Coordinates of N, CA and C in Angstrom, one line a residue:
M524 N 65.5 -104.7 -36.5 CA 64.5 -104.9 -35.4 C 63.5 -103.8 -35.4
M525 N 62.2 -104.2 -35.4 CA 61.1 -103.2 -35.4 C 60.9 -102.5 -34.1
V526 N 60.7 -101.2 -34.2 CA 60.4 -100.4 -33.0 C 59.0 -100.6 -32.5
R527 N 58.9 -100.9 -31.2 CA 57.6 -101.2 -30.7 C 56.8 -99.9 -30.4
V528 N 55.6 -99.8 -31.0 CA 54.7 -98.6 -30.8 C 54.0 -98.7 -29.5
D529 N 54.0 -97.7 -28.7 CA 53.3 -97.6 -27.4 C 51.9 -97.2 -27.7
V530 N 51.0 -98.1 -28.0 CA 49.6 -97.8 -28.3 C 48.9 -97.2 -27.1
H531 N 49.2 -97.6 -25.9 CA 48.6 -97.0 -24.7 C 48.9 -95.6 -24.6
A532 N 50.2 -95.1 -24.8 CA 50.5 -93.7 -24.7 C 49.9 -92.9 -25.8
I533 N 49.8 -93.5 -27.0 CA 49.2 -92.8 -28.1 C 47.7 -92.6 -27.9
R534 N 47.0 -93.6 -27.4 CA 45.6 -93.5 -27.1 C 45.4 -92.4 -26.0
R535 N 46.2 -92.5 -25.0 CA 46.0 -91.5 -23.9 C 46.2 -90.1 -24.4
E536 N 47.2 -89.9 -25.2 CA 47.5 -88.5 -25.7 C 46.3 -88.1 -26.6
Q537 N 45.8 -89.0 -27.4 CA 44.6 -88.8 -28.3 C 43.4 -88.3 -27.5
I538 N 43.2 -89.0 -26.4 CA 42.0 -88.7 -25.5 C 42.3 -87.3 -24.8
L539 N 43.5 -87.0 -24.3 CA 43.7 -85.8 -23.7 C 43.6 -84.6 -24.6
C540 N 44.1 -84.7 -25.8 CA 44.0 -83.7 -26.8 C 42.6 -83.4 -27.1
A541 N 41.7 -84.4 -27.3 CA 40.3 -84.2 -27.5 C 39.6 -83.5 -26.4
A542 N 40.0 -84.0 -25.1 CA 39.4 -83.4 -24.0 C 39.8 -81.9 -23.8
E543 N 41.0 -81.6 -24.1 CA 41.5 -80.2 -24.1 C 40.8 -79.3 -25.0
R544 N 40.5 -79.8 -26.2 CA 39.8 -79.0 -27.2 C 38.4 -78.8 -26.8
L545 N 37.7 -79.8 -26.3 CA 36.3 -79.7 -25.8 C 36.2 -78.8 -24.6
L546 N 37.2 -78.9 -23.7 CA 37.2 -78.0 -22.5 C 37.3 -76.5 -22.9
A547 N 38.1 -76.2 -23.9 CA 38.2 -74.9 -24.4 C 37.0 -74.4 -25.1
Q548 N 36.3 -75.3 -25.9 CA 35.2 -74.9 -26.7 C 33.9 -74.9 -25.9
K549 N 33.7 -75.9 -25.0 CA 32.4 -76.0 -24.4 C 32.3 -75.8 -22.9
G550 N 33.5 -75.9 -22.3 CA 33.5 -75.9 -20.8 C 33.4 -77.3 -20.3
W551 N 33.8 -77.6 -19.1 CA 33.9 -79.0 -18.6 C 32.5 -79.5 -18.2
S552 N 31.7 -78.7 -17.7 CA 30.4 -79.2 -17.2 C 29.5 -79.6 -18.4
R553 N 29.7 -79.1 -19.6 CA 28.9 -79.4 -20.8 C 29.6 -80.5 -21.6
T554 N 30.8 -80.9 -21.2 CA 31.5 -82.0 -21.9 C 31.1 -83.4 -21.3
T555 N 30.7 -84.3 -22.2 CA 30.4 -85.6 -21.7 C 31.4 -86.7 -22.2
F556 N 31.3 -87.9 -21.6 CA 32.1 -89.0 -22.1 C 31.9 -89.2 -23.6
A557 N 30.6 -89.1 -24.0 CA 30.3 -89.3 -25.4 C 30.9 -88.3 -26.3
D558 N 31.0 -87.0 -25.8 CA 31.6 -86.0 -26.6 C 33.1 -86.3 -26.8
I559 N 33.8 -86.7 -25.7 CA 35.2 -87.0 -25.8 C 35.5 -88.2 -26.7
C560 N 34.6 -89.2 -26.6 CA 34.8 -90.4 -27.5 C 34.6 -90.0 -29.0
K561 N 33.7 -89.1 -29.3 CA 33.4 -88.7 -30.6 C 34.6 -87.9 -31.1
E562 N 35.0 -86.9 -30.3 CA 36.1 -86.0 -30.7 C 37.4 -86.8 -30.9
A563 N 37.7 -87.8 -30.0 CA 38.9 -88.6 -30.1 C 38.8 -89.7 -31.1
G564 N 37.6 -90.1 -31.6 CA 37.4 -91.2 -32.5 C 37.7 -92.5 -31.9
I565 N 37.2 -92.7 -30.6 CA 37.4 -93.9 -29.9 C 36.0 -94.4 -29.3
S566 N 36.0 -95.6 -28.8 CA 34.8 -96.2 -28.2 C 34.8 -95.8 -26.7
N567 N 33.6 -96.0 -26.1 CA 33.5 -95.7 -24.7 C 34.4 -96.7 -23.9
G568 N 34.5 -97.9 -24.4 CA 35.3 -98.9 -23.7 C 36.8 -98.5 -23.6
V569 N 37.3 -97.9 -24.7 CA 38.7 -97.5 -24.8 C 38.9 -96.3 -23.8
L570 N 37.9 -95.4 -23.7 CA 38.0 -94.2 -22.8 C 38.0 -94.7 -21.4
T571 N 37.1 -95.5 -21.0 CA 37.0 -96.0 -19.6 C 38.2 -96.9 -19.2
Y572 N 38.9 -97.5 -20.2 CA 40.1 -98.3 -19.9 C 41.2 -97.4 -19.4
H573 N 41.3 -96.2 -20.0 CA 42.4 -95.3 -19.7 C 42.0 -94.3 -18.5
F574 N 40.7 -94.0 -18.4 CA 40.3 -93.0 -17.4 C 39.0 -93.5 -16.8
K575 N 38.9 -93.5 -15.4 CA 37.7 -94.1 -14.8 C 36.6 -93.1 -14.8
D576 N 36.9 -91.7 -14.7 CA 35.8 -90.7 -14.7 C 36.4 -89.4 -15.3
K577 N 35.5 -88.4 -15.3 CA 35.8 -87.1 -15.9 C 36.9 -86.4 -15.0
D578 N 36.8 -86.5 -13.7 CA 37.8 -85.8 -12.9 C 39.2 -86.3 -13.2
E579 N 39.3 -87.6 -13.4 CA 40.7 -88.1 -13.7 C 41.2 -87.6 -15.0
I580 N 40.3 -87.4 -16.0 CA 40.7 -86.8 -17.3 C 41.1 -85.4 -17.1
L581 N 40.3 -84.7 -16.3 CA 40.6 -83.3 -16.1 C 41.9 -83.0 -15.4
L582 N 42.2 -83.9 -14.5 CA 43.5 -83.7 -13.8 C 44.7 -84.0 -14.8
A583 N 44.5 -85.0 -15.6 CA 45.5 -85.3 -16.7 C 45.7 -84.2 -17.6
V584 N 44.5 -83.6 -18.0 CA 44.6 -82.4 -18.9 C 45.4 -81.3 -18.2
L585 N 45.2 -81.1 -16.9 CA 45.9 -80.0 -16.2 C 47.4 -80.3 -16.2
Q586 N 47.8 -81.5 -16.0 CA 49.2 -81.8 -16.1 C 49.8 -81.6 -17.5
K587 N 49.0 -81.9 -18.5 CA 49.5 -81.7 -19.9 C 49.6 -80.2 -20.2
V588 N 48.6 -79.5 -19.8 CA 48.6 -78.0 -20.1 C 49.7 -77.3 -19.3
S589 N 50.0 -77.8 -18.1 CA 51.0 -77.2 -17.3 C 52.4 -77.4 -17.9
C590 N 52.6 -78.6 -18.4 CA 53.9 -78.9 -19.1 C 54.1 -78.0 -20.3
E591 N 53.0 -77.9 -21.1 CA 53.0 -77.1 -22.3 C 53.3 -75.7 -22.0
F592 N 52.7 -75.1 -21.0 CA 52.9 -73.7 -20.6 C 54.3 -73.5 -20.1
Q593 N 54.8 -74.4 -19.3 CA 56.2 -74.2 -18.8 C 57.2 -74.4 -20.0
D594 N 57.0 -75.3 -20.9 CA 57.9 -75.5 -22.0 C 57.9 -74.3 -22.9
K595 N 56.8 -73.5 -23.0 CA 56.7 -72.4 -23.9 C 57.2 -71.1 -23.2
Q596 N 56.8 -70.9 -22.0 CA 57.0 -69.6 -21.4 C 58.4 -69.5 -20.6
Y597 N 58.7 -70.5 -19.9 CA 59.9 -70.4 -19.0 C 61.2 -70.3 -19.8
P598 N 61.5 -70.9 -20.9 CA 62.7 -70.7 -21.6 C 62.9 -69.3 -22.0
V599 N 61.8 -68.6 -22.4 CA 61.9 -67.2 -22.7 C 62.3 -66.3 -21.5
L600 N 61.7 -66.5 -20.4 CA 62.0 -65.8 -19.2 C 63.4 -66.0 -18.7
E601 N 63.8 -67.3 -18.8 CA 65.1 -67.7 -18.3 C 66.3 -67.3 -19.2
E602 N 66.1 -66.8 -20.4 CA 67.2 -66.5 -21.3 C 67.8 -65.2 -20.9
E603 N 69.0 -65.3 -20.3 CA 69.7 -64.2 -19.7 C 70.3 -63.2 -20.8
S604 N 70.6 -63.8 -22.0 CA 71.1 -63.0 -23.1 C 70.1 -62.1 -23.8
Q605 N 68.8 -62.3 -23.5 CA 67.8 -61.6 -24.2 C 67.3 -60.5 -23.3
S606 N 67.1 -59.3 -23.8 CA 66.7 -58.1 -23.0 C 65.2 -58.3 -22.6
L607 N 64.9 -57.6 -21.5 CA 63.5 -57.6 -21.1 C 62.5 -57.2 -22.2
Q608 N 62.9 -56.2 -22.9 CA 62.1 -55.7 -24.0 C 61.8 -56.8 -25.0
S609 N 62.9 -57.5 -25.4 CA 62.7 -58.6 -26.3 C 61.8 -59.7 -25.8
K610 N 61.9 -60.0 -24.5 CA 61.1 -61.0 -23.9 C 59.6 -60.6 -24.0
L611 N 59.3 -59.3 -23.6 CA 58.0 -58.8 -23.5 C 57.4 -58.7 -25.0
A612 N 58.3 -58.3 -25.9 CA 57.8 -58.2 -27.3 C 57.4 -59.6 -27.8
Q613 N 58.1 -60.6 -27.4 CA 57.8 -62.0 -27.9 C 56.4 -62.4 -27.3
F614 N 56.2 -62.1 -26.0 CA 54.9 -62.5 -25.4 C 53.7 -61.7 -26.1
V615 N 53.9 -60.4 -26.3 CA 52.9 -59.6 -27.0 C 52.6 -60.2 -28.4
N616 N 53.7 -60.5 -29.1 CA 53.5 -61.0 -30.5 C 52.8 -62.3 -30.5
D617 N 53.2 -63.2 -29.6 CA 52.6 -64.5 -29.5 C 51.1 -64.4 -29.2
N618 N 50.6 -63.4 -28.5 CA 49.2 -63.3 -28.1 C 48.4 -62.6 -29.2
L619 N 49.0 -61.5 -29.7 CA 48.2 -60.7 -30.7 C 48.3 -61.3 -32.1
L620 N 49.2 -62.2 -32.3 CA 49.3 -62.9 -33.6 C 49.0 -64.4 -33.3
A621 N 48.1 -64.6 -32.3 CA 47.8 -66.0 -31.9 C 47.2 -66.8 -33.0
D622 N 47.6 -68.1 -33.0 CA 47.0 -69.1 -33.9 C 45.8 -69.7 -33.1
E623 N 45.2 -70.7 -33.8 CA 44.0 -71.3 -33.1 C 44.4 -72.1 -31.9
K624 N 45.6 -72.7 -31.9 CA 46.1 -73.4 -30.7 C 46.3 -72.5 -29.5
Q625 N 46.8 -71.3 -29.8 CA 47.0 -70.3 -28.7 C 45.7 -69.8 -28.1
R626 N 44.7 -69.6 -29.0 CA 43.4 -69.2 -28.6 C 42.7 -70.3 -27.7
E627 N 42.9 -71.5 -28.2 CA 42.3 -72.6 -27.4 C 42.9 -72.7 -26.0
F628 N 44.2 -72.5 -25.9 CA 44.9 -72.5 -24.7 C 44.4 -71.4 -23.7
C629 N 44.2 -70.2 -24.3 CA 43.6 -69.1 -23.5 C 42.2 -69.4 -23.0
L630 N 41.4 -69.9 -23.9 CA 40.0 -70.3 -23.5 C 40.0 -71.4 -22.4
L631 N 40.9 -72.3 -22.6 CA 41.1 -73.4 -21.7 C 41.4 -72.9 -20.3
S632 N 42.3 -71.9 -20.3 CA 42.7 -71.3 -19.0 C 41.6 -70.6 -18.3
L633 N 40.7 -69.9 -19.1 CA 39.5 -69.3 -18.5 C 38.6 -70.3 -17.9
H634 N 38.4 -71.4 -18.6 CA 37.5 -72.4 -18.1 C 38.1 -73.0 -16.8
L635 N 39.4 -73.2 -16.8 CA 40.0 -73.8 -15.6 C 39.9 -72.8 -14.4
L636 N 40.0 -71.5 -14.7 CA 39.8 -70.5 -13.6 C 38.4 -70.6 -13.0
S637 N 37.4 -70.8 -13.9 CA 36.0 -70.9 -13.5 C 35.8 -72.1 -12.6
L638 N 36.6 -73.1 -12.8 CA 36.5 -74.4 -12.0 C 37.3 -74.3 -10.7
A639 N 38.2 -73.4 -10.6 CA 39.1 -73.3 -9.4 C 38.4 -73.2 -8.1
T640 N 37.3 -72.5 -8.0 CA 36.6 -72.4 -6.7 C 35.8 -73.6 -6.4
Q641 N 35.5 -74.5 -7.4 CA 34.7 -75.7 -7.1 C 35.7 -76.9 -6.8
K642 N 36.8 -76.9 -7.4 CA 37.8 -78.0 -7.3 C 39.1 -77.5 -6.7
P643 N 39.4 -77.8 -5.4 CA 40.6 -77.3 -4.8 C 41.9 -77.6 -5.5
E644 N 41.9 -78.8 -6.1 CA 43.1 -79.3 -6.8 C 43.5 -78.4 -8.0
I645 N 42.4 -77.9 -8.6 CA 42.6 -77.0 -9.8 C 43.1 -75.6 -9.3
G646 N 42.4 -75.2 -8.2 CA 42.8 -73.9 -7.6 C 44.3 -73.9 -7.2
Q647 N 44.7 -75.0 -6.6 CA 46.1 -75.1 -6.2 C 47.1 -75.1 -7.4
W648 N 46.7 -75.8 -8.4 CA 47.5 -75.9 -9.6 C 47.6 -74.5 -10.3
M649 N 46.5 -73.8 -10.4 CA 46.5 -72.5 -11.0 C 47.4 -71.5 -10.2
S650 N 47.2 -71.6 -8.8 CA 48.0 -70.8 -7.9 C 49.5 -71.1 -8.1
Q651 N 49.9 -72.3 -8.3 CA 51.3 -72.7 -8.4 C 51.8 -72.1 -9.7
I652 N 51.1 -72.3 -10.8 CA 51.5 -71.7 -12.1 C 51.7 -70.2 -12.0
H653 N 50.7 -69.5 -11.4 CA 50.8 -68.1 -11.2 C 52.1 -67.7 -10.4
T654 N 52.3 -68.4 -9.3 CA 53.5 -68.1 -8.5 C 54.8 -68.2 -9.2
E655 N 54.9 -69.3 -10.0 CA 56.1 -69.6 -10.7 C 56.3 -68.6 -11.8
S656 N 55.2 -68.2 -12.5 CA 55.3 -67.2 -13.6 C 55.7 -65.8 -13.0
F657 N 55.1 -65.5 -11.9 CA 55.5 -64.2 -11.2 C 56.9 -64.2 -10.8
Q658 N 57.4 -65.3 -10.2 CA 58.8 -65.3 -9.8 C 59.8 -65.2 -10.9
Q659 N 59.5 -65.9 -12.0 CA 60.3 -65.8 -13.2 C 60.3 -64.4 -13.8
T660 N 59.1 -63.8 -13.8 CA 59.0 -62.4 -14.4 C 59.8 -61.4 -13.5
Q661 N 59.7 -61.6 -12.2 CA 60.4 -60.7 -11.2 C 61.9 -60.8 -11.4
V662 N 62.4 -62.0 -11.6 CA 63.8 -62.2 -11.8 C 64.3 -61.4 -13.1
S663 N 63.5 -61.5 -14.2 CA 63.8 -60.8 -15.4 C 63.8 -59.3 -15.2
V664 N 62.8 -58.8 -14.4 CA 62.8 -57.4 -14.1 C 64.0 -56.9 -13.3
E665 N 64.4 -57.7 -12.3 CA 65.5 -57.4 -11.5 C 66.8 -57.4 -12.4
Q666 N 67.0 -58.3 -13.3 CA 68.1 -58.3 -14.2 C 68.1 -57.1 -15.0
A667 N 67.0 -56.7 -15.5 CA 66.9 -55.5 -16.4 C 67.2 -54.2 -15.6
C668 N 66.9 -54.2 -14.4 CA 67.2 -53.0 -13.5 C 68.7 -52.9 -13.3
V669 N 69.3 -54.1 -13.0 CA 70.8 -54.2 -12.7 C 71.6 -53.8 -14.0
Q670 N 71.1 -54.2 -15.2 CA 71.8 -54.0 -16.4 C 71.5 -52.6 -17.0
G671 N 70.6 -51.9 -16.4 CA 70.3 -50.5 -16.8 C 69.3 -50.5 -18.0
Q672 N 68.6 -51.6 -18.3 CA 67.7 -51.6 -19.4 C 66.4 -50.7 -19.1
I673 N 66.1 -50.7 -17.8 CA 64.9 -49.9 -17.4 C 65.3 -49.1 -16.1
E674 N 64.4 -48.2 -15.8 CA 64.6 -47.4 -14.6 C 64.5 -48.3 -13.4
V675 N 65.3 -48.1 -12.4 CA 65.2 -48.9 -11.2 C 63.9 -48.7 -10.5
R676 N 63.1 -49.8 -10.4 CA 61.8 -49.8 -9.7 C 61.7 -51.0 -8.8
D677 N 60.6 -51.1 -8.1 CA 60.3 -52.3 -7.3 C 60.0 -53.5 -8.2
P678 N 60.9 -54.4 -8.3 CA 60.7 -55.6 -9.3 C 59.4 -56.3 -9.1
A679 N 59.0 -56.5 -7.8 CA 57.8 -57.3 -7.6 C 56.6 -56.5 -8.1
A680 N 56.5 -55.2 -7.9 CA 55.4 -54.4 -8.3 C 55.3 -54.4 -9.9
V681 N 56.5 -54.2 -10.5 CA 56.6 -54.2 -12.0 C 56.2 -55.5 -12.5
A682 N 56.6 -56.6 -11.9 CA 56.3 -57.9 -12.4 C 54.8 -58.2 -12.3
A683 N 54.2 -57.7 -11.2 CA 52.7 -57.9 -11.1 C 52.0 -57.2 -12.1
V684 N 52.4 -55.9 -12.4 CA 51.7 -55.1 -13.4 C 51.8 -55.7 -14.8
L685 N 53.0 -56.2 -15.1 CA 53.3 -56.8 -16.4 C 52.4 -58.1 -16.6
I686 N 52.4 -58.9 -15.6 CA 51.6 -60.1 -15.7 C 50.1 -59.8 -15.8
M687 N 49.6 -58.8 -15.1 CA 48.2 -58.4 -15.3 C 47.9 -57.9 -16.7
L688 N 48.9 -57.1 -17.2 CA 48.7 -56.6 -18.6 C 48.7 -57.7 -19.6
L689 N 49.7 -58.6 -19.5 CA 49.8 -59.7 -20.5 C 48.7 -60.7 -20.4
S690 N 48.2 -60.9 -19.2 CA 47.1 -61.8 -19.0 C 45.9 -61.2 -19.6
G691 N 45.7 -59.9 -19.4 CA 44.5 -59.3 -20.0 C 44.5 -59.3 -21.5
I692 N 45.7 -59.2 -22.1 CA 45.8 -59.3 -23.6 C 45.5 -60.7 -24.0
S693 N 46.0 -61.7 -23.3 CA 45.7 -63.1 -23.7 C 44.2 -63.4 -23.7
V694 N 43.6 -63.0 -22.6 CA 42.1 -63.3 -22.5 C 41.3 -62.5 -23.5
T695 N 41.6 -61.2 -23.7 CA 40.8 -60.4 -24.6 C 40.9 -60.8 -26.0
T696 N 42.2 -61.1 -26.5 CA 42.3 -61.5 -27.9 C 41.8 -62.9 -28.1
A697 N 41.6 -63.7 -27.1 CA 41.1 -65.0 -27.3 C 39.6 -65.0 -27.5
V698 N 39.0 -63.9 -26.9 CA 37.5 -63.8 -26.9 C 37.0 -62.9 -27.9
Y699 N 37.7 -61.8 -28.1 CA 37.2 -60.7 -29.0 C 38.1 -60.4 -30.2
D700 N 37.5 -59.9 -31.2 CA 38.2 -59.4 -32.4 C 38.1 -57.8 -32.4
F701 N 39.2 -57.2 -32.8 CA 39.2 -55.7 -32.9 C 39.4 -55.3 -34.4
P702 N 38.8 -54.2 -34.8 CA 38.9 -53.7 -36.1 C 40.2 -53.0 -36.3
V703 N 41.3 -53.5 -35.8 CA 42.6 -52.9 -35.9 C 43.6 -54.0 -36.2
P704 N 44.5 -53.8 -37.2 CA 45.5 -54.8 -37.5 C 46.3 -55.2 -36.3
A705 N 46.6 -56.5 -36.2 CA 47.4 -57.0 -35.0 C 48.8 -56.3 -34.9
E706 N 49.4 -56.0 -36.1 CA 50.7 -55.3 -36.0 C 50.6 -53.9 -35.4
K707 N 49.5 -53.2 -35.6 CA 49.3 -51.9 -35.1 C 49.1 -52.0 -33.5
L708 N 48.3 -53.0 -33.1 CA 48.1 -53.3 -31.7 C 49.4 -53.6 -31.0
I709 N 50.3 -54.4 -31.7 CA 51.6 -54.7 -31.1 C 52.4 -53.5 -30.9
D710 N 52.4 -52.6 -31.9 CA 53.2 -51.4 -31.7 C 52.7 -50.5 -30.6
E711 N 51.4 -50.4 -30.4 CA 50.8 -49.6 -29.4 C 51.1 -50.2 -28.0
V712 N 50.9 -51.5 -27.9 CA 51.2 -52.1 -26.6 C 52.7 -52.0 -26.2
M713 N 53.6 -52.2 -27.1 CA 55.0 -52.1 -26.8 C 55.4 -50.6 -26.5
T714 N 54.8 -49.7 -27.2 CA 55.0 -48.3 -26.9 C 54.6 -48.0 -25.4
M715 N 53.4 -48.5 -25.0 CA 52.9 -48.3 -23.7 C 53.9 -48.9 -22.7
I716 N 54.4 -50.1 -22.9 CA 55.3 -50.8 -22.0 C 56.6 -50.1 -21.9
R717 N 57.1 -49.6 -23.1 CA 58.4 -48.9 -23.0 C 58.3 -47.6 -22.2
R718 N 57.2 -46.9 -22.4 CA 57.0 -45.7 -21.6 C 56.8 -46.0 -20.1
Y719 N 56.1 -47.0 -19.8 CA 55.9 -47.4 -18.4 C 57.2 -47.7 -17.7
L720 N 58.0 -48.5 -18.4 CA 59.3 -49.0 -17.8 C 60.4 -48.0 -18.1
K721 N 60.2 -47.0 -18.9 CA 61.2 -46.1 -19.3 C 62.4 -46.9 -19.9
M722 N 62.1 -47.7 -20.9 CA 63.0 -48.5 -21.6 C 63.9 -47.7 -22.5
D723 N 65.1 -48.3 -22.8 CA 65.9 -47.7 -23.8 C 66.5 -48.7 -24.7
D724 N 65.6 -49.6 -25.2 CA 66.0 -50.7 -26.1 C 67.2 -51.5 -25.7
G725 N 67.3 -51.7 -24.4 CA 68.4 -52.5 -23.9 C 69.7 -51.8 -23.7
E726 N 69.7 -50.5 -24.0 CA 70.9 -49.7 -23.8 C 70.8 -49.0 -22.4
K727 N 72.0 -48.8 -21.8 CA 72.0 -48.3 -20.4 C 71.6 -46.8 -20.5
H728 N 70.9 -46.4 -19.4 CA 70.5 -45.0 -19.3 C 71.7 -44.2 -18.8
T729 N 71.8 -42.9 -19.3 CA 72.9 -42.1 -18.8 C 72.4 -41.2 -17.7

């Protein structure tokens, strides 16, 4: 028996991937229906069959990006067997050794932030993502304190500082290049984090 191909789902994903790339590269205000059709390799009729306007496409892109973010970040934060240092090292590595897909994601996030003040639904979505990320990070910090991986501190304050630091790294590396090898930058960032948190590589302090 032949497996039935869901052409509708394939076309929809094709359109959203094209819109996501264009949003990261050009911004939403400069992206037109014609741009999306060209990038996705489809006709205007196919595009309007799936989405009635740009706002509907944008909201669908938001949902897609949200799922991708959660699928990538949350399993790392929720892994109880992994030390806080290992989790942070993975985030730092992912950003400083970022591939083109990761850079596009960071640029996309910047464009979405710029739209948040104009479109309440985007602002609410970004706020929800931030809140969930903060809560997950705070839980990881609390566990690290209990397990003696780091000096006992205010978990909420530490989580906020770590998110600001990692967000800054994500944005900066997506926009600028530095005349320093990524491996060297990773070592420097992790040294700073270890000193800030007074880490002991997962071993308990005496």
